[in-house]
Every structure is written in C-alpha cells, then in structure tokens.
Amino acid sequence: MAQSSTPMRVLVIANQKGGVGKTTTAINLGTALAAIGERVLIVDLDPQGNASTGLGIDRRNRRLSTYDVLIGEETLQAILQTTAVPRLTLAPSTLDLLGVELEIAGRKDRAYCLKGALQALEQVQQSNPEAERFSYVLIDCPPSLNLLTMNAMAASHAVLVPLQCEFFALEGLSQLLSTVDQVKKTLNASLTIHGIVLTMFDTRNSLAAQVVADVRSFMGDKVYDTVIPRNVRVSEAPSHGKPVLLYDLKCSGSQAYLKLASEVIQRERRYRAADADLERNEL
Ligand SMILES: Nc1ncnc2c1ncn2[C@@H]1O[C@H](COP(=O)(O)OP(=O)(O)OP(=O)(O)O)[C@@H](O)[C@H]1O
Ligand SMILES: [Mg+2]
C-alpha cells in the first residue's frame, strides 16, 4: 500500500505524435498502479477528452474541467471526479481547453498554471488528514508540443514516453527529447525521462521487432522491459468507458500494463534512492 508519507510524484505522458498510446497508457497504467495500492490522479490535459471518456465520465457530467483550473477559476480539488476504479481519481477535460492558450497566453506565469494548481492540491493533502492523498499523478497530453504540454512538463518530475512500434518511431523520439532538453533549460531544470514504453507491438509484423531493437540500442535502459502488445481488448475497452483491466483482466494488454506499473514503481524506488544519495553527498 502507498504510505501516507510518500510524496506525490507527477509523471507527464507525452509524445507530440498522435495515436501512439498516450491516453491508453494514462488510463491503464493509472488503473494498474491503483490496483497495486497506489492512490492515483489522472489529469486530462487534452481537449479531445479521451482519458475522461475512456474512464466512463460522460461529457454531460463534466461541468468543471482542467480548463477552469488553468484559467485560475477553480482549484484542482473542485473538479475531481471519482471513477469506477477504487483509488483512481480523474481531473476531466472538455473542449473548452482548445481556447485556453489564447486566454492565458498573455500571462507571465502561463507555463506554470498547472504546477501552481498541483502545488495547491499537495498543500491541501498535507494539511488536511481527511483529504485524498495521491501518490501518483499522471498527466495525459495532447499530440502537440503546445502550451498545454509545456504546462504539463513544467509541473512534472519526469516524462513517460509511449512509442508506437513503427518505422518512424525514432524520428519522433529525437524531437521529443530535444523538447525535454529545452524545457530543462527554461521551465523545469529537474525534469527527467522516466522511461520509454513501446506500445502496440505486433508479433506478426517483423518490422516491429526491429524497431524495438533500434529503440533499445538508442535509448538503453531508459526503455522499460515491458512492451505493450497490440491487443484488440485494449482498443475495445474505451467504448465501454472502462480501463482494459476492468474490461478483461486476463488479456495480454491488461497483464502488460500491470507489469509496466510494477516497473514504474521499481524505477521510482531507484530514482528516490539515488536522489537521497546525492543529498547525503551534498551535505
Ligand atoms: N495496445 C494496444 N492494442 C490495441 N489498440 C491500442 C493499443 N494501444 C492503443 N490502442 C488504440 O490505438 C488508438 C490510439 O491510442 P491512444 O488514443 O491511446 O493514443 P494517443 O497517443 O493518446 O492519441 P492522441 O495523440 O490522439 O491523443 C486508440 O484507438 C486505442 O484504442
Ligand atoms: Mg490521447
């Protein structure tokens, strides 16, 4: 079980390429972490709202959304919605988010709106024993390196990159890595790459195995051991408003996301131990 003293870890799920499995990873990694006992918040920062729909939160029930939070009209706590998954909470999005860039573009702190909201949430959690305490926040981004994604990267400890096993995968990855470098220089010096998760792996496609080998030789141990297979149950689940773990726990997609969750937790422990060593050496 997640300890109440565990600090809140914020991971942004990003790739500027569309349809690579960002939302599927946010929903199902979030569900798997919750199944293992973590308290998880998924922040839907994509105007498409696919994470919200995939978690069964109907558009009619999204009166308040991440839009209201980014423009500073609501706190994150005010917009949270419980989901059918125990320990998994959602901050939903609506199409209003499409207009948020224009609304906040003139603000000096425009890249830090989400960070401010998450800090306020953490403070409430720390000061109020009744408040829900999250150990993981997963932010689902749109397929673009726009101000929404910049807000997510500025607010996060680390980036988790879903990469589809296809020919152009590495090309898109280089662009994302240089953006992360840019963000480190400007918005968030401590941002790291948590890991790269290869998605939609198709055993019948010989090219897919080559892509996996290429990405591993380019990125080394930043690539998670777990590879998410292409699995029809994974793609069916959102139309039922359910994570695949609730839709079909035994299918290969669910099992892969459970494995990924335990790898994420193991990496977290390693990173934390390394940070503690660093602090000790600095003293
Ligand atoms: N492992 C998988 N097996 C089968 N289908 C998958 C798998 N992962 C994702 N899909 C399907 O691929 C499509 C794209 O996935 P997803 O919506 O997660 O990508 P995305 O990166 O969030 O897209 P966008 O950039 O539009 O936000 C969806 O229809 C999803 O159901
Ligand atoms: Mg998406």
Coordinates of C-alpha atoms and ligand atoms in Angstrom, one line a residue:
M1 CA 0.0 0.0 0.0
A2 CA 1.1 3.5 -0.7
Q3 CA 2.4 5.2 2.5
S4 CA 0.7 8.4 3.6
S5 CA 4.2 10.0 3.8
T6 CA 5.0 9.1 0.2
P7 CA 5.5 12.4 -1.7
M8 CA 3.2 13.0 -4.7
R9 CA 5.0 12.0 -7.9
V10 CA 4.0 13.7 -11.1
L11 CA 4.6 12.0 -14.4
V12 CA 3.7 13.5 -17.8
I13 CA 2.7 11.1 -20.6
A14 CA 3.8 12.9 -23.7
N15 CA 4.6 12.4 -27.4
Q16 CA 3.8 15.0 -30.0
K17 CA 2.9 12.2 -32.4
G18 CA -0.8 11.3 -32.5
G19 CA -2.3 7.9 -31.8
V20 CA 0.8 6.3 -30.1
G21 CA -0.9 5.2 -27.0
K22 CA -0.6 8.2 -24.6
T23 CA -4.2 8.1 -23.4
T24 CA -4.3 4.3 -23.3
T25 CA -1.2 4.3 -21.2
A26 CA -2.5 7.0 -18.9
I27 CA -5.8 5.1 -18.2
N28 CA -4.3 1.7 -17.9
L29 CA -1.1 2.4 -16.1
G30 CA -3.1 4.6 -13.8
T31 CA -5.6 1.7 -13.2
A32 CA -2.7 -0.8 -12.7
L33 CA -1.0 1.5 -10.2
A34 CA -4.3 1.9 -8.3
A35 CA -4.8 -1.9 -8.4
I36 CA -1.4 -2.3 -6.7
G37 CA -2.5 0.0 -3.9
E38 CA -1.3 3.5 -5.1
R39 CA -3.6 6.5 -5.0
V40 CA -3.6 7.9 -8.5
L41 CA -4.9 11.1 -10.1
I42 CA -5.2 11.2 -13.9
V43 CA -5.2 14.8 -15.2
D44 CA -6.8 15.0 -18.6
L45 CA -5.0 17.9 -20.4
D46 CA -6.2 17.0 -23.9
P47 CA -9.2 18.9 -25.3
Q48 CA -10.2 15.6 -27.0
G49 CA -11.0 14.4 -23.5
N50 CA -10.3 10.8 -24.4
A51 CA -9.0 9.9 -21.0
S52 CA -12.2 11.2 -19.4
T53 CA -14.4 9.3 -21.9
G54 CA -12.3 6.2 -21.5
L55 CA -12.8 6.3 -17.8
G56 CA -16.6 6.5 -18.2
I57 CA -17.0 10.1 -17.4
D58 CA -19.7 11.3 -19.8
R59 CA -19.3 14.8 -21.3
R60 CA -22.6 15.9 -19.7
N61 CA -21.1 15.2 -16.3
R62 CA -18.0 17.4 -16.9
R63 CA -19.4 20.7 -15.7
L64 CA -15.9 21.8 -14.4
S65 CA -12.7 20.7 -16.1
T66 CA -9.0 21.3 -16.3
Y67 CA -9.8 24.4 -18.4
D68 CA -11.3 26.1 -15.3
V69 CA -8.2 25.2 -13.3
L70 CA -5.8 26.5 -15.9
I71 CA -7.5 29.8 -16.2
G72 CA -7.5 30.1 -12.4
E73 CA -11.2 30.0 -11.8
E74 CA -11.2 26.7 -9.9
T75 CA -8.9 24.6 -7.7
L76 CA -8.0 21.1 -8.8
Q77 CA -9.8 19.7 -5.8
A78 CA -13.0 21.3 -7.0
I79 CA -13.0 19.5 -10.4
L80 CA -12.0 16.0 -9.2
Q81 CA -14.3 13.1 -10.1
T82 CA -14.2 9.6 -8.7
T83 CA -14.1 6.7 -11.2
A84 CA -15.2 3.1 -11.2
V85 CA -11.7 2.1 -10.2
P86 CA -11.0 2.2 -6.5
R87 CA -8.2 4.7 -5.6
L88 CA -8.3 6.2 -9.2
T89 CA -9.5 9.8 -9.5
L90 CA -9.8 12.0 -12.6
A91 CA -9.5 15.7 -13.4
P92 CA -11.6 15.7 -16.6
S93 CA -11.2 17.9 -19.6
T94 CA -13.6 19.5 -22.0
L95 CA -13.3 21.1 -25.5
D96 CA -13.0 24.4 -23.7
L97 CA -9.3 23.6 -23.3
L98 CA -9.0 24.4 -27.1
G99 CA -9.3 28.0 -26.2
V100 CA -7.1 28.1 -23.1
E101 CA -3.9 29.1 -25.0
L102 CA -5.4 32.3 -26.1
E103 CA -6.8 33.0 -22.6
I104 CA -3.5 32.5 -20.7
A105 CA -1.0 33.5 -23.5
G106 CA -0.6 37.0 -22.1
R107 CA 0.2 35.8 -18.5
K108 CA 3.7 35.8 -17.3
D109 CA 3.2 32.5 -15.5
R110 CA 1.4 30.9 -18.4
A111 CA 3.5 27.8 -18.4
Y112 CA 3.1 27.3 -14.6
C113 CA -0.7 27.3 -14.3
L114 CA -0.9 23.5 -13.8
K115 CA 2.1 23.5 -11.5
G116 CA 0.5 26.1 -9.2
A117 CA -2.7 24.0 -9.1
L118 CA -0.8 20.8 -8.2
Q119 CA 1.2 22.5 -5.5
A120 CA -2.0 23.8 -4.0
L121 CA -3.5 20.3 -4.1
E122 CA -0.4 18.9 -2.4
Q123 CA -0.7 21.5 0.3
V124 CA -4.3 20.6 1.0
Q125 CA -3.4 17.0 1.1
Q126 CA -0.6 17.7 3.6
S127 CA -2.6 19.9 5.9
N128 CA -5.9 18.1 5.9
P129 CA -5.8 14.4 7.1
E130 CA -9.3 13.9 5.6
A131 CA -8.2 14.9 2.1
E132 CA -7.4 12.3 -0.6
R133 CA -3.6 11.8 -0.8
F134 CA -2.3 10.9 -4.2
S135 CA 1.0 9.1 -4.6
Y136 CA 1.0 9.3 -8.4
V137 CA -0.3 12.0 -10.8
L138 CA -0.4 11.0 -14.5
I139 CA -0.9 13.8 -17.0
D140 CA -2.4 12.9 -20.4
C141 CA -1.2 15.4 -23.0
P142 CA -2.5 16.3 -26.5
P143 CA -0.5 15.2 -29.6
S144 CA 1.4 18.5 -29.8
L145 CA 4.2 20.4 -28.0
N146 CA 1.9 23.3 -27.3
L147 CA 1.3 25.4 -24.1
L148 CA -0.8 22.6 -22.6
T149 CA 2.1 20.1 -22.9
M150 CA 4.5 22.8 -21.6
N151 CA 2.3 23.3 -18.6
A152 CA 2.4 19.5 -18.0
M153 CA 6.2 19.3 -18.4
A154 CA 6.7 22.3 -16.1
A155 CA 4.6 20.6 -13.4
S156 CA 6.2 17.2 -13.6
H157 CA 9.1 15.3 -12.1
A158 CA 9.5 13.1 -15.1
V159 CA 8.3 12.2 -18.6
L160 CA 7.0 8.9 -19.6
V161 CA 7.0 8.5 -23.4
P162 CA 4.8 6.0 -25.2
L163 CA 6.3 5.0 -28.5
Q164 CA 4.5 3.0 -31.1
C165 CA 6.5 0.1 -32.6
E166 CA 6.5 1.5 -36.2
F167 CA 9.1 2.7 -38.7
F168 CA 9.1 6.5 -37.8
A169 CA 9.2 5.9 -34.1
L170 CA 12.8 7.1 -33.6
E171 CA 12.4 10.2 -35.7
G172 CA 9.6 11.5 -33.4
L173 CA 11.5 10.5 -30.3
S174 CA 14.5 12.7 -31.2
Q175 CA 12.2 15.7 -31.5
L176 CA 10.6 14.9 -28.1
L177 CA 14.0 14.5 -26.4
S178 CA 15.2 17.9 -27.7
T179 CA 12.0 19.5 -26.4
V180 CA 12.6 17.9 -23.0
D181 CA 16.1 19.4 -23.1
Q182 CA 14.7 22.8 -24.0
V183 CA 12.2 22.5 -21.1
K184 CA 15.0 21.6 -18.7
K185 CA 16.9 24.8 -19.7
T186 CA 13.9 27.1 -19.4
L187 CA 10.9 25.8 -17.4
N188 CA 11.9 22.9 -15.2
A189 CA 15.6 22.1 -14.5
S190 CA 14.9 18.9 -12.7
L191 CA 12.7 17.2 -15.4
T192 CA 13.9 13.7 -16.3
I193 CA 12.9 11.0 -18.7
H194 CA 11.2 8.3 -16.5
G195 CA 11.1 5.8 -19.3
I196 CA 10.0 4.9 -22.8
V197 CA 7.3 2.4 -23.2
L198 CA 6.9 0.6 -26.5
T199 CA 3.3 0.2 -27.4
M200 CA 1.1 -1.7 -29.9
F201 CA 3.8 -4.4 -30.5
D202 CA 2.6 -6.8 -33.2
T203 CA 4.4 -10.1 -33.2
R204 CA 3.2 -10.8 -36.8
N205 CA 5.0 -7.7 -38.0
S206 CA 8.7 -8.4 -38.5
L207 CA 9.4 -4.6 -38.6
A208 CA 8.1 -4.2 -35.0
A209 CA 10.9 -6.4 -33.6
Q210 CA 13.5 -4.3 -35.5
V211 CA 12.0 -1.1 -34.1
V212 CA 12.2 -2.5 -30.5
A213 CA 15.9 -3.4 -31.1
D214 CA 16.7 0.0 -32.6
V215 CA 15.0 1.9 -29.8
R216 CA 16.7 -0.2 -27.1
S217 CA 20.1 0.4 -28.7
F218 CA 19.5 4.1 -29.0
M219 CA 18.0 4.7 -25.5
G220 CA 19.5 1.8 -23.5
D221 CA 17.9 1.2 -20.1
K222 CA 15.6 4.2 -20.4
V223 CA 13.3 1.7 -22.3
Y224 CA 11.1 -0.3 -20.0
D225 CA 11.4 -4.0 -20.2
T226 CA 7.7 -4.3 -20.6
V227 CA 6.4 -4.0 -24.1
I228 CA 2.7 -3.4 -24.6
P229 CA 1.3 -5.8 -27.2
R230 CA -1.3 -4.8 -29.8
N231 CA -4.4 -6.3 -28.3
V232 CA -8.0 -5.9 -29.5
R233 CA -9.3 -5.9 -25.9
V234 CA -7.3 -2.7 -25.2
S235 CA -8.9 -0.9 -28.1
E236 CA -12.4 -2.1 -27.2
A237 CA -12.3 -1.1 -23.6
P238 CA -12.7 2.7 -24.0
S239 CA -16.0 2.3 -25.9
H240 CA -17.3 0.6 -22.7
G241 CA -16.0 3.5 -20.6
K242 CA -13.6 1.1 -18.8
P243 CA -9.9 0.6 -18.4
V244 CA -8.9 -2.7 -20.0
L245 CA -8.0 -4.1 -16.6
L246 CA -11.7 -3.8 -15.6
Y247 CA -12.9 -4.9 -19.1
D248 CA -10.8 -8.1 -19.3
L249 CA -8.2 -8.5 -16.6
K250 CA -6.7 -11.7 -18.1
C251 CA -6.0 -10.3 -21.6
S252 CA -2.4 -9.7 -22.7
G253 CA -2.9 -5.9 -22.7
S254 CA -4.0 -5.9 -19.0
Q255 CA -1.2 -8.1 -17.9
A256 CA 1.3 -5.9 -19.7
Y257 CA 0.0 -2.7 -18.0
L258 CA 0.3 -4.5 -14.6
K259 CA 3.9 -5.4 -15.4
L260 CA 4.6 -1.8 -16.5
A261 CA 3.1 -0.5 -13.2
S262 CA 5.5 -2.6 -11.1
E263 CA 8.4 -1.5 -13.3
V264 CA 7.4 2.2 -12.8
I265 CA 7.3 1.6 -9.0
Q266 CA 10.7 -0.1 -9.0
R267 CA 12.2 2.7 -11.0
E268 CA 10.7 5.2 -8.6
R269 CA 12.4 3.5 -5.7
R270 CA 15.8 3.5 -7.6
Y271 CA 15.4 7.2 -8.5
R272 CA 14.5 8.1 -4.9
A273 CA 17.4 6.2 -3.5
A274 CA 19.8 7.9 -6.0
D275 CA 18.3 11.3 -5.0
A276 CA 18.8 10.5 -1.3
D277 CA 22.5 9.5 -2.0
L278 CA 23.0 12.8 -3.9
E279 CA 21.6 14.8 -1.0
R280 CA 23.8 12.9 1.5
N281 CA 26.9 13.7 -0.6
E282 CA 26.0 17.3 -0.8
L283 CA 25.7 17.7 2.9
Ligands
LIG1 N1 -2.0 -1.9 -27.0 C1 -3.0 -1.6 -27.9 N2 -3.6 -2.5 -28.6 C2 -4.6 -2.2 -29.5 N3 -5.0 -0.9 -29.7 C3 -4.4 0.0 -29.0 C4 -3.4 -0.2 -28.1 N4 -3.0 0.9 -27.5 C5 -3.7 1.9 -28.1 N5 -4.6 1.4 -29.0 C6 -5.6 2.1 -29.8 O1 -4.9 3.0 -30.6 C7 -5.6 4.2 -30.7 C8 -4.7 5.4 -30.3 O2 -4.4 5.2 -28.9 P1 -4.4 6.4 -27.9 O3 -5.7 7.1 -28.0 O4 -4.1 5.9 -26.6 O5 -3.3 7.3 -28.5 P2 -2.9 8.8 -28.1 O6 -1.4 8.9 -28.3 O7 -3.5 9.2 -26.8 O8 -3.7 9.5 -29.3 P3 -3.8 11.1 -29.4 O9 -2.5 11.6 -29.8 O10 -4.9 11.3 -30.4 O11 -4.2 11.7 -28.1 C9 -6.8 4.1 -29.9 O12 -7.9 3.7 -30.8 C10 -6.5 2.9 -28.9 O13 -7.7 2.2 -28.5
MG2 MG -4.7 10.8 -26.4

